[in-house]
Tab-separated table of N, CA and C in Angstrom:
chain	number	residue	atom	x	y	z
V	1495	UNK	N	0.834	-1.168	0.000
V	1495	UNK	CA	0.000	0.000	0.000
V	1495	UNK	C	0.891	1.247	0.000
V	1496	UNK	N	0.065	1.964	-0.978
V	1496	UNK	CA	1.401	3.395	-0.793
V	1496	UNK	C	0.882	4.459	0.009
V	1497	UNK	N	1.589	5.383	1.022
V	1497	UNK	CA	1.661	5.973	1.985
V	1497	UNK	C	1.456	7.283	0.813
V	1498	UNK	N	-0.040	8.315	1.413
V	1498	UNK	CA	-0.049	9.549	0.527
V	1498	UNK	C	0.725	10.588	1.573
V	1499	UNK	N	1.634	10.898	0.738
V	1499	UNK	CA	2.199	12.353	1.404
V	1499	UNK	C	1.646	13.336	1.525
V	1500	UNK	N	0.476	14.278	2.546
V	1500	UNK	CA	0.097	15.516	2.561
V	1500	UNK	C	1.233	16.434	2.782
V	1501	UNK	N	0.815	17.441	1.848
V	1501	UNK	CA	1.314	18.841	1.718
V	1501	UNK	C	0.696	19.690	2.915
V	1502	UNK	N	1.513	20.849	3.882
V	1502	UNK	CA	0.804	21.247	5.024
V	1502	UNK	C	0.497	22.562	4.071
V	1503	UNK	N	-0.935	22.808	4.976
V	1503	UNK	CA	-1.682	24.311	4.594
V	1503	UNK	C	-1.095	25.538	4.847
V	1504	UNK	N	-0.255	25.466	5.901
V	1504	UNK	CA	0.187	26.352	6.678
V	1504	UNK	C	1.953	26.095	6.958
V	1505	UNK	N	2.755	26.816	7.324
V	1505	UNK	CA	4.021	26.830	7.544
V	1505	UNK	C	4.242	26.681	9.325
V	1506	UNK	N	2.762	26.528	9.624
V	1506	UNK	CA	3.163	26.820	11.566
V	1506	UNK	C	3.212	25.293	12.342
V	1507	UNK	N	3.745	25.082	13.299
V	1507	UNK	CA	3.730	23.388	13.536
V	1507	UNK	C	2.293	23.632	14.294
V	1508	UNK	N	1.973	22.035	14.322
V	1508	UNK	CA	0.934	21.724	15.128
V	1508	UNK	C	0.546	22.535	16.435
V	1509	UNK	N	1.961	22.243	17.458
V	1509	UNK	CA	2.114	22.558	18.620
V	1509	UNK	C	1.806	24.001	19.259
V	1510	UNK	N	2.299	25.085	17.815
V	1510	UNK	CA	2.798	26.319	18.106
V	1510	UNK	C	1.136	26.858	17.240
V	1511	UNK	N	0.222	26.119	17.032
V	1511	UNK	CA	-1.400	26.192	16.262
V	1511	UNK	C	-1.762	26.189	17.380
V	1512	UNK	N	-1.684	25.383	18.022
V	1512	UNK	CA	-2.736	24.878	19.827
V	1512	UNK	C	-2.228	25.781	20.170
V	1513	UNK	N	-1.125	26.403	20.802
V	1513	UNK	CA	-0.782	27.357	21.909
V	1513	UNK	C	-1.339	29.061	21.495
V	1514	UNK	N	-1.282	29.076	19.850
V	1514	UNK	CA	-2.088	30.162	19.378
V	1514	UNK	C	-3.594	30.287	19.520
V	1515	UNK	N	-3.796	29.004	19.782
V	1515	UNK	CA	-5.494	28.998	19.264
V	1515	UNK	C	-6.108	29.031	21.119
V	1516	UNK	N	-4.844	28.512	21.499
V	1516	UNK	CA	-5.425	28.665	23.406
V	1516	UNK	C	-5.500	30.254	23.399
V	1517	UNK	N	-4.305	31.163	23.245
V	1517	UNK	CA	-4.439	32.492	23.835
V	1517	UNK	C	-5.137	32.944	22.744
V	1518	UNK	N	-5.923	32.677	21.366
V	1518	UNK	CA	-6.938	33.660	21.087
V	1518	UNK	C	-8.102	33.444	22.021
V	1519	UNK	N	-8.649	32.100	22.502
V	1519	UNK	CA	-9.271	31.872	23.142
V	1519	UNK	C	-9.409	32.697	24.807
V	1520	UNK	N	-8.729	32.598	25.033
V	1520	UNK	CA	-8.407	33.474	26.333
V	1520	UNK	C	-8.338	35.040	26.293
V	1521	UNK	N	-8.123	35.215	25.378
V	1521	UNK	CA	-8.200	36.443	25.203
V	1521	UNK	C	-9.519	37.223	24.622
V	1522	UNK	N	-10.650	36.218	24.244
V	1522	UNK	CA	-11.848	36.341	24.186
V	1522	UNK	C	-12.791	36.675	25.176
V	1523	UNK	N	-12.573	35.395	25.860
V	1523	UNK	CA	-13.009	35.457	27.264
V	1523	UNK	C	-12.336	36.725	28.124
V	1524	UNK	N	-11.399	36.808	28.297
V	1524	UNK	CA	-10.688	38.037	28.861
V	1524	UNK	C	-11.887	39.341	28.518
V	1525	UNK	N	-12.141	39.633	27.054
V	1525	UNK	CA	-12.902	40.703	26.202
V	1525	UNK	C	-14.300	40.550	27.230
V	1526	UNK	N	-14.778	39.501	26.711
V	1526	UNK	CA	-16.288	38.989	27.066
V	1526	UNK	C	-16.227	39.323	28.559
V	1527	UNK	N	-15.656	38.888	29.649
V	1527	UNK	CA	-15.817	39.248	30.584
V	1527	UNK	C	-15.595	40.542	31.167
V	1528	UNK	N	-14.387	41.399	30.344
V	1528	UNK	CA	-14.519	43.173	30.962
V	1528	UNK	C	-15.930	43.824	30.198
V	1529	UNK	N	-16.693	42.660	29.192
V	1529	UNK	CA	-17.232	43.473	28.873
V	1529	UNK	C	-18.806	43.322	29.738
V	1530	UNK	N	-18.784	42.660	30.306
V	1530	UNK	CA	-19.859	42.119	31.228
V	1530	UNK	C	-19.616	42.720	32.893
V	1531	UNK	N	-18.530	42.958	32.972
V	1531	UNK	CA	-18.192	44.198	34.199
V	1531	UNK	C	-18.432	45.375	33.867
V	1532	UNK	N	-18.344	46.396	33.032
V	1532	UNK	CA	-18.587	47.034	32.763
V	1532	UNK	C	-19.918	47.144	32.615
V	1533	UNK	N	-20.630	46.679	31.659
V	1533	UNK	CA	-21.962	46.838	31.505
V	1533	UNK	C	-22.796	46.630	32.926
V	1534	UNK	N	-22.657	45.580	34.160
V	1534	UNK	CA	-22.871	46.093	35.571
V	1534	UNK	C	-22.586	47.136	36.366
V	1535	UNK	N	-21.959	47.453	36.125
V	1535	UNK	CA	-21.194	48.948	35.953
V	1535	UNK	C	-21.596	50.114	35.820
V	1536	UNK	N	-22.298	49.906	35.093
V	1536	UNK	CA	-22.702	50.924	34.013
V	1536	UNK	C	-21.888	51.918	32.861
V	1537	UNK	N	-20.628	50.994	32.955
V	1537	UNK	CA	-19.647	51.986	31.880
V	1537	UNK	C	-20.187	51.582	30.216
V	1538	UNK	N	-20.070	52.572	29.630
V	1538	UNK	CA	-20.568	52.343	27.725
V	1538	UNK	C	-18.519	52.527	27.588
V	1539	UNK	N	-18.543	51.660	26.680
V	1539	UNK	CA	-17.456	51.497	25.605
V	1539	UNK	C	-17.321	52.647	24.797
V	1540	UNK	N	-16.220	53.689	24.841
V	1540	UNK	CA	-16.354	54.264	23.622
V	1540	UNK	C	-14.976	54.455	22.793
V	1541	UNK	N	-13.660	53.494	23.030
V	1541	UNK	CA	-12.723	53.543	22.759
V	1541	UNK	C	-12.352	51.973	21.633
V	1542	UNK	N	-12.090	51.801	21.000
V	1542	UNK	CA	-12.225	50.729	19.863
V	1542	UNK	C	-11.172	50.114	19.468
V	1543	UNK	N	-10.513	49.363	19.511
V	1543	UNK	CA	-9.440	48.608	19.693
V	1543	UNK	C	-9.032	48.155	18.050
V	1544	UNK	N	-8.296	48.585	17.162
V	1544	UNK	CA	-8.167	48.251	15.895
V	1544	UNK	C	-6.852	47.429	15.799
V	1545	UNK	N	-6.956	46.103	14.769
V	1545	UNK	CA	-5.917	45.223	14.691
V	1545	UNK	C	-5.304	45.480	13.709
């Protein structure tokens, strides 16, 4: 049986995908939750964070 060689999509290893994909994750939650203090709060957002 012959073994198919995949070509990778990406240039990033596996390892260094998970550890990216943990701190976008966390850093969501991080968002989601100042933004749920605030709104108890009563603070409005008016400063906008551009990437």
């Amino acid at each position: 049986m012959l073994k198919r060689i995949e070509t990778p999509n990406c240039n990033i290893d596996n390892s260094v995908e998970f550890i990216l994909r943990g701190a976008k994750k966390r850093r969501s939650m991080a968002m989601a939750n100042a933004r749920m203090l605030n709104a108890e709060q009563g603070i409005q957002q008016k400063l906008v964070a551009v990437k």
